[in-house]
Coordinates of N, CA and C in Angstrom, one line a residue:
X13 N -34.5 -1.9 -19.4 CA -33.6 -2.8 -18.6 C -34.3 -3.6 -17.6
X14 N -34.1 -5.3 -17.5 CA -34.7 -6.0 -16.7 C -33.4 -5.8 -15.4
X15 N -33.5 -4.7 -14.0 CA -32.5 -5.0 -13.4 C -33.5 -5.9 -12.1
X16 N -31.7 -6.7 -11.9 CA -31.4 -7.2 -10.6 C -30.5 -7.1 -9.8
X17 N -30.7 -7.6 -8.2 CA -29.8 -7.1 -7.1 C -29.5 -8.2 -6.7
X18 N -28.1 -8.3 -6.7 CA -27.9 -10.0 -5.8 C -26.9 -9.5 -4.5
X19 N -26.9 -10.2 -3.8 CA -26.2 -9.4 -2.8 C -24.8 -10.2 -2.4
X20 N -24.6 -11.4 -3.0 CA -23.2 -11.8 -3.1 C -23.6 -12.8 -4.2
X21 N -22.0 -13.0 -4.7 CA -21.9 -13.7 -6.2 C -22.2 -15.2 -5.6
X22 N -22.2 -15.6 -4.6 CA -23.3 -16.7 -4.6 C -24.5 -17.3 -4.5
X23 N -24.9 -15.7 -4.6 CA -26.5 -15.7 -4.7 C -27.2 -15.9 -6.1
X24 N -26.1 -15.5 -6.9 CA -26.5 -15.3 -8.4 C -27.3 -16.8 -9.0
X25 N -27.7 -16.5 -10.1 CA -29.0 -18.2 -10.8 C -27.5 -18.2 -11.4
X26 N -27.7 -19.8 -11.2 CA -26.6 -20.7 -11.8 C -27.0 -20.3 -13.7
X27 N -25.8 -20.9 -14.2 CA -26.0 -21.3 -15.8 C -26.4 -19.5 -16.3
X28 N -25.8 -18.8 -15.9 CA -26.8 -17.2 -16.2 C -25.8 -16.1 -16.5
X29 N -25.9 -15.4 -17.0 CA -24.9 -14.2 -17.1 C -25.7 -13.0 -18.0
X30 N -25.8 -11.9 -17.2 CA -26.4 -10.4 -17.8 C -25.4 -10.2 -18.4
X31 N -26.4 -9.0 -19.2 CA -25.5 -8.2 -20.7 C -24.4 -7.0 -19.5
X32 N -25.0 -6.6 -18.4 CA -24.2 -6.1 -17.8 C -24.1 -6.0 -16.4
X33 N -22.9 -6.3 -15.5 CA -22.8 -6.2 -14.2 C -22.2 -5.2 -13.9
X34 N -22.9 -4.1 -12.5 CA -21.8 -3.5 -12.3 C -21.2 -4.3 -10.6
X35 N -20.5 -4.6 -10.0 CA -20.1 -5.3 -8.9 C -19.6 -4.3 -8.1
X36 N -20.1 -4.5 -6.8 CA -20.1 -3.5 -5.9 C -19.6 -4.4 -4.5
X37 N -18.5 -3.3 -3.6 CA -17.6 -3.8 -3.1 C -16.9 -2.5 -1.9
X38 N -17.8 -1.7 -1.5 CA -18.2 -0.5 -1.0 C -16.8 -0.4 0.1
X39 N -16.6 -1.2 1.0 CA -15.9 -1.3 1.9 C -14.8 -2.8 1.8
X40 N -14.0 -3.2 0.8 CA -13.4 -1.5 0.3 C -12.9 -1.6 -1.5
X41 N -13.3 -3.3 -2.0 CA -12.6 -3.1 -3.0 C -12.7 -2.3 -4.4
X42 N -14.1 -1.7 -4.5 CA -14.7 -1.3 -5.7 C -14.2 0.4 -5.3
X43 N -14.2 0.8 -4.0 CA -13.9 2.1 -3.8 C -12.5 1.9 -3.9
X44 N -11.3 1.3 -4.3 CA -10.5 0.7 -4.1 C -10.0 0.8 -5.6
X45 N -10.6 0.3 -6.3 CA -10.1 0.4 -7.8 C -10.6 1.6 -8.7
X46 N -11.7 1.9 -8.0 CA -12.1 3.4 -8.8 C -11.5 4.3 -8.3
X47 N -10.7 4.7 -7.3 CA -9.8 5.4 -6.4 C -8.7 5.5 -7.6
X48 N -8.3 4.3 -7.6 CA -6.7 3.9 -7.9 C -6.5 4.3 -9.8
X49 N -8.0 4.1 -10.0 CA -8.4 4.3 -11.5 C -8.2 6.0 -12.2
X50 N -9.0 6.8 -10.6 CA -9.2 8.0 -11.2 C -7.8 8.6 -11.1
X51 N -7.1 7.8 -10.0 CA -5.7 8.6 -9.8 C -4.4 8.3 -10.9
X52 N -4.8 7.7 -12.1 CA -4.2 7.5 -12.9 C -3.2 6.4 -13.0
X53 N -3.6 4.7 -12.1 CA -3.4 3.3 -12.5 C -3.5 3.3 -13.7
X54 N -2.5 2.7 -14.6 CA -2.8 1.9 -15.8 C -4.4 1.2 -16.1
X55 N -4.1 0.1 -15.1 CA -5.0 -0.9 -14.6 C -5.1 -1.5 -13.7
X56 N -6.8 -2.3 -13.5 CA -6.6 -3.0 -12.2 C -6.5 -5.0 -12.3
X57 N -5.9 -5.5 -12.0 CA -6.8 -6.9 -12.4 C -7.1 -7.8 -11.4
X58 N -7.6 -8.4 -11.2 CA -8.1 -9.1 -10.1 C -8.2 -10.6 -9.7
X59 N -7.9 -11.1 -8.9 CA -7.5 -12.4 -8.4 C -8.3 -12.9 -7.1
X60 N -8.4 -14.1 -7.1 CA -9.5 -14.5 -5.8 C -8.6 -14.9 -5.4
X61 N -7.4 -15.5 -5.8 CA -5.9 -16.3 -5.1 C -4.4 -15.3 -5.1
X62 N -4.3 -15.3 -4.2 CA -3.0 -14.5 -3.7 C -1.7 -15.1 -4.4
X63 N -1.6 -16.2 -4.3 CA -0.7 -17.0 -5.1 C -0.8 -16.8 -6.3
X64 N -1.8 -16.9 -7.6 CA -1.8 -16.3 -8.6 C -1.6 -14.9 -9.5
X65 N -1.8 -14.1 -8.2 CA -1.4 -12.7 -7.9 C 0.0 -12.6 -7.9
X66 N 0.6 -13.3 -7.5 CA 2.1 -12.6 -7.3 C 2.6 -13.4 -8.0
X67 N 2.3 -14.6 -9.3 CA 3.0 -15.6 -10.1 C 2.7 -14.2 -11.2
X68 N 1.6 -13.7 -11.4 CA 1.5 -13.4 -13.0 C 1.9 -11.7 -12.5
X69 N 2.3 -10.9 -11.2 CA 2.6 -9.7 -11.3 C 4.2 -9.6 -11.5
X70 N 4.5 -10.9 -11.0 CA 6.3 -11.0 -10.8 C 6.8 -11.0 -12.5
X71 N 5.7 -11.2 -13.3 CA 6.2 -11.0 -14.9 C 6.3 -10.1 -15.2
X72 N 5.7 -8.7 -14.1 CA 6.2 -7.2 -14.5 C 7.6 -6.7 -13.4
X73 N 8.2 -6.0 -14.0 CA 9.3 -5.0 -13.1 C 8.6 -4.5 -12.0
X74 N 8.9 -4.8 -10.4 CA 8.8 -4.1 -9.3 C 8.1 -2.5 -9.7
X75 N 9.3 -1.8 -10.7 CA 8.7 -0.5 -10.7 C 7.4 0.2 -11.8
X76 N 6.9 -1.1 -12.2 CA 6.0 -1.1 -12.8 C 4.6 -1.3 -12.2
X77 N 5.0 -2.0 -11.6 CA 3.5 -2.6 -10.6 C 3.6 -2.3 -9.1
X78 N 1.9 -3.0 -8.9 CA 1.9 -2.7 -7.2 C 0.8 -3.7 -7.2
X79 N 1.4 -4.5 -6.0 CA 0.5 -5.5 -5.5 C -0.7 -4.8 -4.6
X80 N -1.5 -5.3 -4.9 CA -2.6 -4.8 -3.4 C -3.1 -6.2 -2.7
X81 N -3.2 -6.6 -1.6 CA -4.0 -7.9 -1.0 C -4.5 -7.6 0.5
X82 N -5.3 -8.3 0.5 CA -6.3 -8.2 2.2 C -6.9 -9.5 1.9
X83 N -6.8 -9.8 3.5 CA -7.6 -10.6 4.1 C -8.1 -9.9 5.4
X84 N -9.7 -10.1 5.9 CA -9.9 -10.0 6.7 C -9.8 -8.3 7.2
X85 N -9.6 -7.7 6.0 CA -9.5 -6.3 6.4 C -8.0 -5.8 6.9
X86 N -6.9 -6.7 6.8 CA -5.8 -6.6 7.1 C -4.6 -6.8 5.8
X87 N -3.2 -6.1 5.3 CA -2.7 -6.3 4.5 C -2.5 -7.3 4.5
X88 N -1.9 -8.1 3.3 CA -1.6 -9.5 3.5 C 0.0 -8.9 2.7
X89 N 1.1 -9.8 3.9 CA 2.3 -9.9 4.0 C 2.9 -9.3 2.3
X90 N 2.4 -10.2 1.8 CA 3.7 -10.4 0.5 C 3.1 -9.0 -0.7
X91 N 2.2 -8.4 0.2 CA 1.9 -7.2 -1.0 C 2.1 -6.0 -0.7
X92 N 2.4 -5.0 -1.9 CA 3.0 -3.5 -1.5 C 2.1 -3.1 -0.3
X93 N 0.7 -3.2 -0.9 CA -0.5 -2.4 -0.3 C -1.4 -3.1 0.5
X94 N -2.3 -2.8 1.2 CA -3.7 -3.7 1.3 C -4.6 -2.8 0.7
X95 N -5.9 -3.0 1.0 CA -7.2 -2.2 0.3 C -7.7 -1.0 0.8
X96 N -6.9 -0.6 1.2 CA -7.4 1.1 1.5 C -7.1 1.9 -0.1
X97 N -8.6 2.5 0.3 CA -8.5 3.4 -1.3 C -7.3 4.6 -0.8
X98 N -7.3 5.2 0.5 CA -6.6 6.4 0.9 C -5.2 6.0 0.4
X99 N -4.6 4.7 0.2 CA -3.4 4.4 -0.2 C -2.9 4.8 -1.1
X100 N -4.2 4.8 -2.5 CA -4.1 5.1 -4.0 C -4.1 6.4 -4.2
X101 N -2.9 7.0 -4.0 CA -2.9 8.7 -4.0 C -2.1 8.3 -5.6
X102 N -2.3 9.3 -6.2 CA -1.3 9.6 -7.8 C -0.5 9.4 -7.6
X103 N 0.2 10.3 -6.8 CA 1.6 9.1 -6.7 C 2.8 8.1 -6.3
X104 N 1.1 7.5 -5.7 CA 1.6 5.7 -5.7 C 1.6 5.2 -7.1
X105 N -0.2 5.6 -7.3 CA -0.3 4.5 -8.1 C -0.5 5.3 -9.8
X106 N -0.1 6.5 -10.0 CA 0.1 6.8 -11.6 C 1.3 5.8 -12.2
X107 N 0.4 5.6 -13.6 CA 1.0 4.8 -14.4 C 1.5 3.3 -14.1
X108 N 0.8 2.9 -13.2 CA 1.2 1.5 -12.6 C 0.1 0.5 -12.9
X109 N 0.3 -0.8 -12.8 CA -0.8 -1.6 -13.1 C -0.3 -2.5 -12.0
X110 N -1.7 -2.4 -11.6 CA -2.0 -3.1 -10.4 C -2.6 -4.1 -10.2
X111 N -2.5 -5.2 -9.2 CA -2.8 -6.6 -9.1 C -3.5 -6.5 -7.7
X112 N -4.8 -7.0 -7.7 CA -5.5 -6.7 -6.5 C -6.3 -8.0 -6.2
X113 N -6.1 -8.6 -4.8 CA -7.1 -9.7 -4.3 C -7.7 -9.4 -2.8
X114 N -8.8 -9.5 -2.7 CA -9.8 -9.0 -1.7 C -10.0 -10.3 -1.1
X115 N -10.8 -9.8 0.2 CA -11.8 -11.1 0.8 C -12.9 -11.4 -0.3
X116 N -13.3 -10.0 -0.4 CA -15.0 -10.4 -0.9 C -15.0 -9.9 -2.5
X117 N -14.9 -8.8 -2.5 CA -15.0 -7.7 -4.0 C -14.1 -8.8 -5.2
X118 N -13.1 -9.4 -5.2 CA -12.8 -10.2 -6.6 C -13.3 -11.5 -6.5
X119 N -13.7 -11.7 -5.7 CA -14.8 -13.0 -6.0 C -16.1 -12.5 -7.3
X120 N -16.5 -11.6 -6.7 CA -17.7 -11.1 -7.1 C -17.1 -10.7 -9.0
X121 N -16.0 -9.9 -8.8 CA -15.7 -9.8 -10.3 C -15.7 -11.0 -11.1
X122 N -14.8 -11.8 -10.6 CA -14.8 -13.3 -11.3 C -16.0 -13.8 -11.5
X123 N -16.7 -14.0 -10.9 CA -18.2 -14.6 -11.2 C -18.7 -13.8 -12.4
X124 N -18.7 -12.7 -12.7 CA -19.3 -11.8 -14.2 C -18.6 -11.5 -14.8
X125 N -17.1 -12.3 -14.9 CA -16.3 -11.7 -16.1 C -16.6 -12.0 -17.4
X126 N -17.7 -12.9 -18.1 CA -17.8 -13.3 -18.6 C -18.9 -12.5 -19.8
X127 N -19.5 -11.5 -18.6 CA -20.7 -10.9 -19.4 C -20.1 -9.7 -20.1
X128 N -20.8 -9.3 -21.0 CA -20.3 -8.1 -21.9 C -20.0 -6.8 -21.7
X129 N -20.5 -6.5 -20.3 CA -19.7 -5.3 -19.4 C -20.1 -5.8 -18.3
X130 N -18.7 -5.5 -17.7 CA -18.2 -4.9 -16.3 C -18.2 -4.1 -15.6
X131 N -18.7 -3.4 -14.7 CA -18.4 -2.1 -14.0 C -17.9 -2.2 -12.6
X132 N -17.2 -1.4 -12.4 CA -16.7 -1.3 -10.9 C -17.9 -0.1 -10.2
X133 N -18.9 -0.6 -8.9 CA -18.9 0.6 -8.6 C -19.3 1.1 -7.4
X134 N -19.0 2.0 -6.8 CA -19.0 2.3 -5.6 C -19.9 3.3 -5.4
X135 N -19.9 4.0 -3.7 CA -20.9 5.1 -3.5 C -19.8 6.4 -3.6
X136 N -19.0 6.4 -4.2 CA -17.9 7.3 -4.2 C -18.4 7.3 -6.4
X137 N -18.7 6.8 -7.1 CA -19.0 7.1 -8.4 C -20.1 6.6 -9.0
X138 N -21.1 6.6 -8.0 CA -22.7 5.5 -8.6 C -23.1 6.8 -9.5
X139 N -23.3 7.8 -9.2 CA -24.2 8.6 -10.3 C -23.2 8.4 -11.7
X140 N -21.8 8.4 -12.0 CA -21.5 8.2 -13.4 C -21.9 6.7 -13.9
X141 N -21.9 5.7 -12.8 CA -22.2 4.4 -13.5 C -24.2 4.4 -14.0
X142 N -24.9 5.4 -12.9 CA -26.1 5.4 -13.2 C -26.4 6.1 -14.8
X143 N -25.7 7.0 -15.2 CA -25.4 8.1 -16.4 C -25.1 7.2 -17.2
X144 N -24.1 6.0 -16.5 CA -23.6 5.1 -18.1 C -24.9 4.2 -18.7
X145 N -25.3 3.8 -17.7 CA -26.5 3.0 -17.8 C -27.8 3.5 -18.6
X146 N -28.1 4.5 -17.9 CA -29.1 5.1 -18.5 C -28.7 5.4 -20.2
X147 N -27.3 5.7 -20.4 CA -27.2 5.7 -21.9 C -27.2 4.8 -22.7
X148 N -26.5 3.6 -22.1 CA -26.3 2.5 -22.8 C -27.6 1.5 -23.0
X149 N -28.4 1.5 -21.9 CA -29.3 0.9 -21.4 C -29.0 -0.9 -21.9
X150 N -28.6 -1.8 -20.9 CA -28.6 -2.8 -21.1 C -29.9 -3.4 -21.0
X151 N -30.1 -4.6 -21.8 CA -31.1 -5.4 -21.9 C -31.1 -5.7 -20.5
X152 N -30.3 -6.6 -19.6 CA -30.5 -7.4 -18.5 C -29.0 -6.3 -17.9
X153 N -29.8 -6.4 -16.3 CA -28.8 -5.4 -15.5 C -28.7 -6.3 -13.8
X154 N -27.1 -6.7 -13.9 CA -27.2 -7.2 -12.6 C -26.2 -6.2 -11.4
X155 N -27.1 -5.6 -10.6 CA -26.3 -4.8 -9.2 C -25.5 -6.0 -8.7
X156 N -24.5 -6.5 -8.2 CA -24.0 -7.7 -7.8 C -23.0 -7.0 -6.5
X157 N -23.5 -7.3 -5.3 CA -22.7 -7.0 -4.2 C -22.2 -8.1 -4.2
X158 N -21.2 -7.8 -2.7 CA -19.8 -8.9 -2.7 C -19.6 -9.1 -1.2
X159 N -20.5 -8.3 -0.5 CA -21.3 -9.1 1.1 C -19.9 -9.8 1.9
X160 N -19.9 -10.3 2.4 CA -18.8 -10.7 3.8 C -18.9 -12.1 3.5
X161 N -17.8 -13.0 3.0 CA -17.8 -14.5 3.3 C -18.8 -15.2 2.8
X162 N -19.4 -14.5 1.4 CA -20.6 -15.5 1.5 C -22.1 -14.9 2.0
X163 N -22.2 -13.9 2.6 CA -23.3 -13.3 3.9 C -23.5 -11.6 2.9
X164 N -24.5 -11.4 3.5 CA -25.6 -9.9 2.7 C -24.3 -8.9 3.9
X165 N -24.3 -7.8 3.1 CA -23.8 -6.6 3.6 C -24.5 -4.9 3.3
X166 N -25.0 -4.8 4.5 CA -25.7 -3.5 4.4 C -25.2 -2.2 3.2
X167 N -23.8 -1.8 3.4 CA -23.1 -1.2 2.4 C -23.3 -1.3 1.0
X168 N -22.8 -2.7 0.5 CA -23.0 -3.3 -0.5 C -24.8 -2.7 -1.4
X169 N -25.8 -3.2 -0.4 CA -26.6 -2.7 -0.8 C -27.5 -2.1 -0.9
X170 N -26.9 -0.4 0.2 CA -27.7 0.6 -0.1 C -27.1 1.3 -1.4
X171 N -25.7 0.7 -1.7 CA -25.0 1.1 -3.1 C -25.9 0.9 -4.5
X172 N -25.9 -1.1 -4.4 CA -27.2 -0.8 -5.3 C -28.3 -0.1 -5.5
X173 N -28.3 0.3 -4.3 CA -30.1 0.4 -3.9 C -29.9 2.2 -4.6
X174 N -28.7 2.7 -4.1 CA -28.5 4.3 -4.5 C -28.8 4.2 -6.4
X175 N -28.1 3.4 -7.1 CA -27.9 2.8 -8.2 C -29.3 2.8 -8.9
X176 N -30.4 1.6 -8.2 CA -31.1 1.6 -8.8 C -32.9 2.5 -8.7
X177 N -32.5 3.1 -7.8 CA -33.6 4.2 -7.6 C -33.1 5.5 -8.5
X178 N -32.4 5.1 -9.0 CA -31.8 6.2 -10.7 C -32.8 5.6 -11.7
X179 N -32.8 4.3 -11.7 CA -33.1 3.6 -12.7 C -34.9 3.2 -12.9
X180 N -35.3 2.4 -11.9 CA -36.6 2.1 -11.1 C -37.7 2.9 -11.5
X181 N -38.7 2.7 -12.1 CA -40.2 3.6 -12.0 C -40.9 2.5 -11.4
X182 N -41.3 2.9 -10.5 CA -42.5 1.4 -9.4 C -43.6 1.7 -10.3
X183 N -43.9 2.5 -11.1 CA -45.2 2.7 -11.7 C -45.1 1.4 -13.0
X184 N -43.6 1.0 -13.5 CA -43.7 0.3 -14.6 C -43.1 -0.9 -13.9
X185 N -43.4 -1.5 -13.5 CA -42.4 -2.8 -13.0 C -42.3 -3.8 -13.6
X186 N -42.2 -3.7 -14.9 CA -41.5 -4.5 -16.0 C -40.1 -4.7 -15.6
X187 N -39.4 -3.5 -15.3 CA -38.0 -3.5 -15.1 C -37.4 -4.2 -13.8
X188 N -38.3 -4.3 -12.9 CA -38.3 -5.0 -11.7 C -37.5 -7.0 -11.8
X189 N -36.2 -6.8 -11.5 CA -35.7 -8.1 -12.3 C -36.5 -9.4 -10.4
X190 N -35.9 -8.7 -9.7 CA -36.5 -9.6 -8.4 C -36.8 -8.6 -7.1
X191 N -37.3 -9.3 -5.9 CA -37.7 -8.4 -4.5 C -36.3 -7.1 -4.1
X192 N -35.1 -8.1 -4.5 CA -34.0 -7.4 -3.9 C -33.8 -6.0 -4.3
X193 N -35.0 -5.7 -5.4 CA -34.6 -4.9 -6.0 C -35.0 -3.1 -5.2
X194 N -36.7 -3.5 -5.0 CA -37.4 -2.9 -4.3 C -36.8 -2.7 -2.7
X195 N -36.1 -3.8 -1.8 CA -35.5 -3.8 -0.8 C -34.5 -3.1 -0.6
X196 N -33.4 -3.0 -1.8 CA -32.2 -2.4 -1.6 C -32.5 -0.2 -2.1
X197 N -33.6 -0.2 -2.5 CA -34.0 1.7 -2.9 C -34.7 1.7 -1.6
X198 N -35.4 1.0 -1.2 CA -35.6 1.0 0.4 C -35.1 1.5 1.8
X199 N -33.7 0.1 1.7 CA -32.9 0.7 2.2 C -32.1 2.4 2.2
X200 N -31.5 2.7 0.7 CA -30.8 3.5 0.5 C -31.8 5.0 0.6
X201 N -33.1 4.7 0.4 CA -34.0 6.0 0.8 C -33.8 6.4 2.1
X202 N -33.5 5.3 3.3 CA -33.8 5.5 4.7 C -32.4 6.0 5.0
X203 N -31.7 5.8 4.4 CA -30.1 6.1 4.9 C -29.6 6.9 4.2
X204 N -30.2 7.4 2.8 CA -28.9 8.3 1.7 C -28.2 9.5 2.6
X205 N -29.0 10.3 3.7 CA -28.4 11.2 4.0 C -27.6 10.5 5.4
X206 N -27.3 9.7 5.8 CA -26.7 9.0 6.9 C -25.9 8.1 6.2
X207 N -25.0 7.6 5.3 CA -24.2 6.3 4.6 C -23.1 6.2 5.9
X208 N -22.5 7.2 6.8 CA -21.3 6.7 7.3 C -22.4 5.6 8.5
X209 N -23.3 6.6 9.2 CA -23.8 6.2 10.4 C -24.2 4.8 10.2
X210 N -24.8 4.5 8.5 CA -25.3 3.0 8.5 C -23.6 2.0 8.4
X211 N -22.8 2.5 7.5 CA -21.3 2.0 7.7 C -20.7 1.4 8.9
X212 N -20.9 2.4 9.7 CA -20.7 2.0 10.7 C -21.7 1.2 12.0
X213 N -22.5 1.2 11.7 CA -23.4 0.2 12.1 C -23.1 -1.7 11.3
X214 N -22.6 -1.3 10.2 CA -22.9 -2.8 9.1 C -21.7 -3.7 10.2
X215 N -21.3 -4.8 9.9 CA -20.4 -5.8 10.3 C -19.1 -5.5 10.2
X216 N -19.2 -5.5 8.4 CA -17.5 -4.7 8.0 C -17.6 -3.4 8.6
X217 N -18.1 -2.5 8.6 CA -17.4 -1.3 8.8 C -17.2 -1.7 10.7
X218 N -17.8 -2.0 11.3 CA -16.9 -2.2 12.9 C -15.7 -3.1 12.9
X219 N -15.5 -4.0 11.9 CA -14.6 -5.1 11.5 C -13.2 -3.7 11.2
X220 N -13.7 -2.7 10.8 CA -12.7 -1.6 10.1 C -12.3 -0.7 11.2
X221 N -13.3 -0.3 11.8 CA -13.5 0.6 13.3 C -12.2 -0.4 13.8
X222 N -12.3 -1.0 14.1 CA -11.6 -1.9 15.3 C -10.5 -2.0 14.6
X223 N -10.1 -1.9 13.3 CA -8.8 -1.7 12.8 C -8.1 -0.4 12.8
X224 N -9.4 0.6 13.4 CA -8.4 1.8 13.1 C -8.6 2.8 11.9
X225 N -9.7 2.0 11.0 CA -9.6 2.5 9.7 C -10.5 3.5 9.2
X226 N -11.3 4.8 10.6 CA -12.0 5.3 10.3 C -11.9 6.1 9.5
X227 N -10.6 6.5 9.4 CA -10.7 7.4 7.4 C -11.1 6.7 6.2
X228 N -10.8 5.3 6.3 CA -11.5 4.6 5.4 C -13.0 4.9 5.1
X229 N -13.1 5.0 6.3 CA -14.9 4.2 6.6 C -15.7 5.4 6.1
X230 N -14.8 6.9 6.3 CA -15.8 8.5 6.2 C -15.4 8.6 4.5
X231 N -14.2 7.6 3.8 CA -14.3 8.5 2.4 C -15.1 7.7 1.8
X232 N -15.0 6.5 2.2 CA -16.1 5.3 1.2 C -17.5 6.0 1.2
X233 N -17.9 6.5 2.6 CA -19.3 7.4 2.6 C -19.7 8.2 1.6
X234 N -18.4 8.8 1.1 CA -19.0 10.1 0.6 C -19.7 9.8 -1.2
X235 N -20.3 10.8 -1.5 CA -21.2 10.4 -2.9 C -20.4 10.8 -3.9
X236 N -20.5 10.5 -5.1 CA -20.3 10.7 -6.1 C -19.0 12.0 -6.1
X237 N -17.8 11.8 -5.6 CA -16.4 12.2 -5.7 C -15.7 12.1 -6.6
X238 N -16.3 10.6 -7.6 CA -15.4 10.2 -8.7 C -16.4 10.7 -9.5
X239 N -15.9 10.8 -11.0 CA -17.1 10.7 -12.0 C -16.3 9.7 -13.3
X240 N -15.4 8.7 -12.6 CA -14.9 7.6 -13.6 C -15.5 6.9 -13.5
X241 N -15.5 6.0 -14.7 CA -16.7 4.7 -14.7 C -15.9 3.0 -15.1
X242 N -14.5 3.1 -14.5 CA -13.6 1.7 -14.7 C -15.1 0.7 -14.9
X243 N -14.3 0.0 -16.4 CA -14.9 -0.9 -16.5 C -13.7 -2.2 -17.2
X244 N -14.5 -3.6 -17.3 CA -13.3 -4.5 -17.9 C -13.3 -4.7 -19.4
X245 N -12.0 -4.3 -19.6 CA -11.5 -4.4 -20.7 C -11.1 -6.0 -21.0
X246 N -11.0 -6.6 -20.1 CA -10.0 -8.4 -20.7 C -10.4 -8.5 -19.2
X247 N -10.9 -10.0 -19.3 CA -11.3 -11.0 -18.5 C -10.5 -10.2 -17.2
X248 N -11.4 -9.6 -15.8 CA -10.2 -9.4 -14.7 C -9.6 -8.1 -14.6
X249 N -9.4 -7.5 -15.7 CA -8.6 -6.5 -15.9 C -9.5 -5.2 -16.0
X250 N -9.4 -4.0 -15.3 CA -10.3 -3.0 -15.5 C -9.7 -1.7 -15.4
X251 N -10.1 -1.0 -16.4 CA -9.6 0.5 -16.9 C -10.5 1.7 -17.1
X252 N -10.4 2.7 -17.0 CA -11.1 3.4 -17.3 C -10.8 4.5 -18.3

C-alpha cells in the first residue's frame, strides 16, 4: 500500500483519487455514522447542503427516516438530530435511513466518493478498519481527515496516525505516500494513552466543552468499541 494522510479534503492533489479512502471525522461525524451503523441504521447518506438533505429525505415517510444536521457544533433547526453519536442509541435509529450533513466530515466524504472504497472511520473502530486494510490491502491508501473549516485538526489526525502505525514499517518506506504520514504515528504515539486530554486541548473539542458536550468528547475518546467497518455502497450512501 502507497499510504497518505491529508488532513482536510482541501488538501488533497487535484485531478487524483485512491483505490481507497477511509475519511475521518473524529469529533463528531465519522463517530457519528459508525455509532448509528452499529446500532442498526439502514444507512447513512451524506450532504454538504442542508437544503439538499431535506428535498431528497422528504421522499421518505417521517417514520422511516431521521435527519441529522450541525453547524458549528450546534443542531441545525429543521433536523430530528444534530451530530452527537450518544443520540444514535438502537432505538432511535434501528432500521431507519438516515440523512446526515456536518460542518466538516461530509465535505470530506464527497470529495472521495468517487474512489472504489469508502470507509468511515473513527477512534471508536480504527482497529476493524486497520484489519480491513491489511486484508484487502489497497494499491493507493488515502487517511483523509475533515479538520475545522478548511484548517488541520489534532483529532482528525492522531486517528490517522492510530490507523497508520498499524500499517507503517519505517524500515520499508516504500509505503510512505508523504511527510503527513510519519507526523500523524507521531502524534498518536505521544497521545494514544491520553486521546480525551489531547481532545480536549484541540479547537473542536473546547468548541464542544463550551457546548456542554463532554459526554461527547469522553466516548469519541474511547478505542476500538465498534468492530463495524461502514463503508459506501452508492455515491454518499454508507452501510455496513
Amino acid at each position: 500500500m502507497k499510504i497518505s494522510v491529508y488532513h482536510t479534503p482541501e488538501s488533497t492533489p487535484d485531478n487524483c483519487i485512491p483505490e481507497c479512502a477511509v475519511v475521518i471525522d473524529v469529533l463528531r461525524a465519522t463517530t457519528t455514522i459508525v455509532t448509528a451503523l452499529n446500532n442498526g441504521a439502514k444507512s447513512v447518506k451524506a450532504f454538504s447542503d442542508i437544503d439538499l438533505l431535506l428535498a431528497e429525505s422528504d421522499l421518505l415517510s417521517s417514520e422511516s427516516r431521521l435527519r441529522l444536521g450541525e453547524r458549528g457544533g450546534k443542531k441545525v433547526e429543521s433536523c430530528d438530530l444534530g451530530n452527537s453519536p450518544l443520540d444514535c442509541s438502537s432505538d432511535i435509529v434501528k432500521d431507519k435511513q438516515l440523512f446526515i450533513s456536518t460542518t466538516n466530515g461530509t465535505r470530506s466524504l464527497q470529495r472521495v466518493e468517487s474512489a472504489k472504497t469508502v470507509i468511515a472511520g473513527a477512534i471508536i473502530n480504527y482497529g476493524a478498519v486497520v484489519n480491513y486494510l491489511k486484508e484487502h490491502k489497497p494499491a493507493t491508501l488515502w487517511l483523509l481527515g475533515s479538520g475545522w473549516e478548511g484548517g488541520y485538526s489534532l483529532e482528525d489526525t492522531v486517528c490517522a496516525g492510530a490507523i497508520a502505525s498499524e500499517l507503517v514499517d519505517f524500515n520499508d518506506t516504500d509505503n510512505i505516500g508523504n511527510d503527513e504520514v510519519v507526523s500523524a504515528i507521531a502524534l498518536y504515539r505521544q497521545w494514544k494513552d491520553n486521546l480525551l486530554d489531547l481532545f480536549s486541548l484541540s479547537s473542536h473539542g473546547q468548541r464542544l466543552l463550551k457546548l456542554n458536550l463532554d459526554d461527547d468528547l469522553k466516548y469519541c475518546a474511547q478505542k476500538n468499541i465498534v468492530s463495524s467497518v461502514p463503508m459506501q455502497t452508492e455515491k454518499g450512501v454508507l452501510t455496513i
